[in-house]
Coordinates of C-alpha atoms in Angstrom, one line a residue:
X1249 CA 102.7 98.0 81.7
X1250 CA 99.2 96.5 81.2
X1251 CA 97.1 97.6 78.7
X1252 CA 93.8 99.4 79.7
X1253 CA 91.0 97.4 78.5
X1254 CA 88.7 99.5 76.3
X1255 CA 85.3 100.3 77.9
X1256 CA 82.0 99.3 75.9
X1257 CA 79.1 101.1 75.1
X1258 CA 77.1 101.8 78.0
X1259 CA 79.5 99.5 80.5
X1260 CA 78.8 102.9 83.4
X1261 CA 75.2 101.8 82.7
X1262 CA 75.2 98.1 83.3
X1263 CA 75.2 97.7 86.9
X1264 CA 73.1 95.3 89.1
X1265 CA 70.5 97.7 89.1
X1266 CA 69.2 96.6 85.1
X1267 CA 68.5 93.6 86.9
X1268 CA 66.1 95.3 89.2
X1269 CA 64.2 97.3 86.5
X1270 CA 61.4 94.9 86.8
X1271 CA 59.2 93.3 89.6
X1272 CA 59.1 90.0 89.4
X1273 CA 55.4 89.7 89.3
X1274 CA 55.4 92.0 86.6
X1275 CA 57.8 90.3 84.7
X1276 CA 55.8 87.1 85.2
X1277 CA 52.6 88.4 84.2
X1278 CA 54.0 90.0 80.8
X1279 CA 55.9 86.6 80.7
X1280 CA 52.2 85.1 80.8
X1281 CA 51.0 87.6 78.2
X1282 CA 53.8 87.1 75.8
X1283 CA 53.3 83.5 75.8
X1284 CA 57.2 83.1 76.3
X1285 CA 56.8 79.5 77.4
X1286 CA 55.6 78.2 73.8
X1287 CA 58.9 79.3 72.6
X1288 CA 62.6 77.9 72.5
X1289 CA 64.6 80.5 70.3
X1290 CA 65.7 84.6 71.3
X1291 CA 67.7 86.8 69.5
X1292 CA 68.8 89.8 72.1
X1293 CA 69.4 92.9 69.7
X1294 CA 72.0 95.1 71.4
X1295 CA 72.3 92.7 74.1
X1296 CA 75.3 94.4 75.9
X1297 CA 76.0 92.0 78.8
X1298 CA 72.2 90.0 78.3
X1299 CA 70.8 91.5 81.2
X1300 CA 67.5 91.4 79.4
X1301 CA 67.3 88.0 77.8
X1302 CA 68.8 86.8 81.1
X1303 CA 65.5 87.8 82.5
X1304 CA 63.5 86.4 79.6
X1305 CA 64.6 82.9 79.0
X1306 CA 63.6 82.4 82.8
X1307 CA 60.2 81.8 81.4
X1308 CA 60.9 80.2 78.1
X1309 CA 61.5 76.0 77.4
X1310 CA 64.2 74.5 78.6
X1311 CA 67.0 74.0 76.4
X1312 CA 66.7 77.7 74.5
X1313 CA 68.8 79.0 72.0
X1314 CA 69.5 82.2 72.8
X1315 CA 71.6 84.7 70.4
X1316 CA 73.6 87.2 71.7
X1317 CA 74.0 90.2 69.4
X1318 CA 76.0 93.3 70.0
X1319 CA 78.2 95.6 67.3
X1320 CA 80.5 96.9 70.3
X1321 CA 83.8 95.0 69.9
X1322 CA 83.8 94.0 73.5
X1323 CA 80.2 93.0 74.5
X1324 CA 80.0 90.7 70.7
X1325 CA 82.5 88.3 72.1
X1326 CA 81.0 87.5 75.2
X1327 CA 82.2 86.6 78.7
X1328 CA 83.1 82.8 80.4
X1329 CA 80.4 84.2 83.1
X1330 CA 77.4 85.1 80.6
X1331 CA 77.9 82.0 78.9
X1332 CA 77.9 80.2 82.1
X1333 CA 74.9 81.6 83.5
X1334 CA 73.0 80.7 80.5
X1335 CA 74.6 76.8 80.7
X1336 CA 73.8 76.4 84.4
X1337 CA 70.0 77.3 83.3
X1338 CA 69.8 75.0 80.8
X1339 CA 69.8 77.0 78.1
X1340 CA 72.7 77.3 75.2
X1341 CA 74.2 81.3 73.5
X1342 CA 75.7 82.3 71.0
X1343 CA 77.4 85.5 71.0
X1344 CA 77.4 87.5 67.3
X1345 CA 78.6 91.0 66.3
X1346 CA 76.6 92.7 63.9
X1347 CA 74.3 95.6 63.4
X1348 CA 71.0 96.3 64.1
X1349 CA 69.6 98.0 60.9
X1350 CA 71.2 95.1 59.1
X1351 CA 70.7 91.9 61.3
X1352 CA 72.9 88.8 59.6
X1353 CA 70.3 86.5 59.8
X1354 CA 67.7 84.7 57.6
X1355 CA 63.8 85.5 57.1
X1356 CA 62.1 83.5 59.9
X1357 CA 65.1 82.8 62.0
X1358 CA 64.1 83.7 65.6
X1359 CA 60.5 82.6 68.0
X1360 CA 61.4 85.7 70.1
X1361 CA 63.5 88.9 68.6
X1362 CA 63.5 91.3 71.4
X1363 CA 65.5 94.6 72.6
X1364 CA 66.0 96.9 75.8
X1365 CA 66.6 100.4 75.4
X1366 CA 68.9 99.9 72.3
X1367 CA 66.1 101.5 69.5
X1368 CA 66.7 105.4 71.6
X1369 CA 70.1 104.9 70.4
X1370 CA 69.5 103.7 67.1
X1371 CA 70.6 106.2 64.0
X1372 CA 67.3 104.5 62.3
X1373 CA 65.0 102.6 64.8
X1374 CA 62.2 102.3 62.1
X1375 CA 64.8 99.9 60.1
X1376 CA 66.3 98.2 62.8
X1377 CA 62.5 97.4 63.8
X1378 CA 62.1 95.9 59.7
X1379 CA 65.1 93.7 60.2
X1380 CA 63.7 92.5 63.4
X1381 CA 59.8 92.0 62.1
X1382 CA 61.8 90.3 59.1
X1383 CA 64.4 87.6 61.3
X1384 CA 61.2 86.7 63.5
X1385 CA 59.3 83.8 62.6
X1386 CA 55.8 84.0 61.7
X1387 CA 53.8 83.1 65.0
X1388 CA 57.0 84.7 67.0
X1389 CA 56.7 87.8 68.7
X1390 CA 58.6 91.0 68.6
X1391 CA 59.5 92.5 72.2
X1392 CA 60.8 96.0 72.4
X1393 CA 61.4 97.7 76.3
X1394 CA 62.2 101.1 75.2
X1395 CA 61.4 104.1 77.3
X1396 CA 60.6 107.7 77.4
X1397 CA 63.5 109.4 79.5
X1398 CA 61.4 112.8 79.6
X1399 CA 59.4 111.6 82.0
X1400 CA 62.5 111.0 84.2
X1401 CA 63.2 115.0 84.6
X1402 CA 59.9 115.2 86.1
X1403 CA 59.4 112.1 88.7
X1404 CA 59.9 113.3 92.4
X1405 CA 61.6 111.7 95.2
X1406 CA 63.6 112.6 98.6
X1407 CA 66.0 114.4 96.5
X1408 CA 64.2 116.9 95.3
X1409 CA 60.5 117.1 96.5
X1410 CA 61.5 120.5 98.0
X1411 CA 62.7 121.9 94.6
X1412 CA 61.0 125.4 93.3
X1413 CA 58.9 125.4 89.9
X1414 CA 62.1 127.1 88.4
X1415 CA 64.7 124.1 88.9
X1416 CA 61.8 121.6 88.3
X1417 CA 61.3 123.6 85.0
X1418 CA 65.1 123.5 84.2
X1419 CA 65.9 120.3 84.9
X1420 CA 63.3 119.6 82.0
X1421 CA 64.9 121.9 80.0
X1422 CA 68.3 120.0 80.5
X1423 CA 66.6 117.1 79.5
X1424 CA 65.0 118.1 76.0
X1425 CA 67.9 120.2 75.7
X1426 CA 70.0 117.0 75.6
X1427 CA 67.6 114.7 73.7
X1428 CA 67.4 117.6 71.0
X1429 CA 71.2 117.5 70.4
X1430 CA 71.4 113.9 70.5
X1431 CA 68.4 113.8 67.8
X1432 CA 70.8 116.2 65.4
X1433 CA 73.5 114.0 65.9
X1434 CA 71.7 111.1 64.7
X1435 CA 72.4 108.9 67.8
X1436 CA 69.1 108.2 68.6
X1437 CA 66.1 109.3 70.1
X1438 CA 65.9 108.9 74.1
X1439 CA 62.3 109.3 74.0
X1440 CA 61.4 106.4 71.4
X1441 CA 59.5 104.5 73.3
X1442 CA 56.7 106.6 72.6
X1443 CA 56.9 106.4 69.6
X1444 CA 56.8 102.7 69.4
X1445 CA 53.5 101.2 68.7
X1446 CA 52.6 104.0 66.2
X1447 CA 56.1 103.1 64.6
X1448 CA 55.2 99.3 64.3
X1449 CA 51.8 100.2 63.1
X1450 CA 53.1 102.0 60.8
X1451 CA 55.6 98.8 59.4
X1452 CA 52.8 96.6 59.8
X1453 CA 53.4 94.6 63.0
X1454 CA 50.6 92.4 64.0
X1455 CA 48.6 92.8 67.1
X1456 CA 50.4 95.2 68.5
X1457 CA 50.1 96.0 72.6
X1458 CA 51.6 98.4 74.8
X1459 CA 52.4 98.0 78.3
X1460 CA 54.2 100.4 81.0
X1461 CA 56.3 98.8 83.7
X1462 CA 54.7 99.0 86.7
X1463 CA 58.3 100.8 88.4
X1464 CA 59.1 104.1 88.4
X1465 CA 61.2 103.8 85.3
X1466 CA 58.7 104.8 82.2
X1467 CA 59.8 101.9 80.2

């Protein structure tokens, strides 16, 4: 009998769609913004299957060195197709397990340390945002896509433009309902991107900006 292979954190999540969270334009103005081209190094904190950095590297120097880092037993070792992917675009990774409030890597390791919706899930996002300020090199940048799923509960589309003020109001009560539980469970906050900048501010990140994707996904 074959064995059934374990399923990793989020794996219902990762479909083709993460790789449509983004408009290109977008992503190549922010690209602009970030400076990504200046920089040849990326650690991907909770990197699952690298649908973000995949996205990222696209605009960075040829040849980058990109770190794959993930404490789920299945997505730290990597896949034949990631690492081909990366290969066929010139770049090198490097897939690592570890843990995000305790990165194993030197001061000053990384140009670019970023993450996508990994700190809402986070037991403690302001110390998994220290051990990223502290692996980044100094003139590197930080780059966190985190959003607030609250905002979710209230967007409208064909499915449900015709709903009444009560189901609109408990769908959002569902919602916090949810996020509330998960909060007292310490498994993160789904909302955190919210809280971002004032969080960095508050650890002492340099020149701090916001910016809201320009889909309907508040990330």
């Amino acid at each position: 009998m074959k064995k059934e292979q374990k399923q990793g954190h989020s794996e219902d999540s990762f479909t083709d769609d993460r790789n449509h969270w983004y408009n290109p334009d977008f992503l190549g103005l922010m690209a602009q913004r970030w400076g990504l081209s200046q920089y040849s190094s990326v650690l991907d904190v909770g990197s699952g299957m690298c649908h973000w950095s995949k996205l990222l590297v696209s605009y960075m120097q040829a040849g980058t060195s990109v770190t794959a880092l993930d404490s789920d037993d299945k997505w730290s070792v990597g896949s034949a197709d990631i690492a081909h992917y990366f290969e066929k675009k010139g770049h090198h990774i490097e897939f690592i397990q570890g843990n995000a409030h305790t990165l194993p890597f030197k001061d000053n390791s990384f140009d670019v340390v970023t993450c996508q919706t990994v700190l809402i899930h986070v037991k403690n996002p302001e110390l998994a945002l220290s051990e990223m300020k502290r692996v980044v090199k100094k003139g590197g940048i930080v780059i966190c896509a985190e959003p607030n799923n609250r905002i979710q509960s209230l967007l409208q589309d064909t499915s449900n433009q015709d709903d009444s003020i009560d189901e609109v109001l408990l769908r959002v009560k569902h919602s916090l309902a949810f996020e509330k539980y998960k909060l007292s469970q310490n498994n993160g906050n789904n909302s955190f991107g919210d809280l971002l900048c004032s969080t960095m501010n508050g650890l002492r990140f340099k020149d701090i900006k916001a910016y809201m994707n320009d889909k309907l996904v508040s990330i």
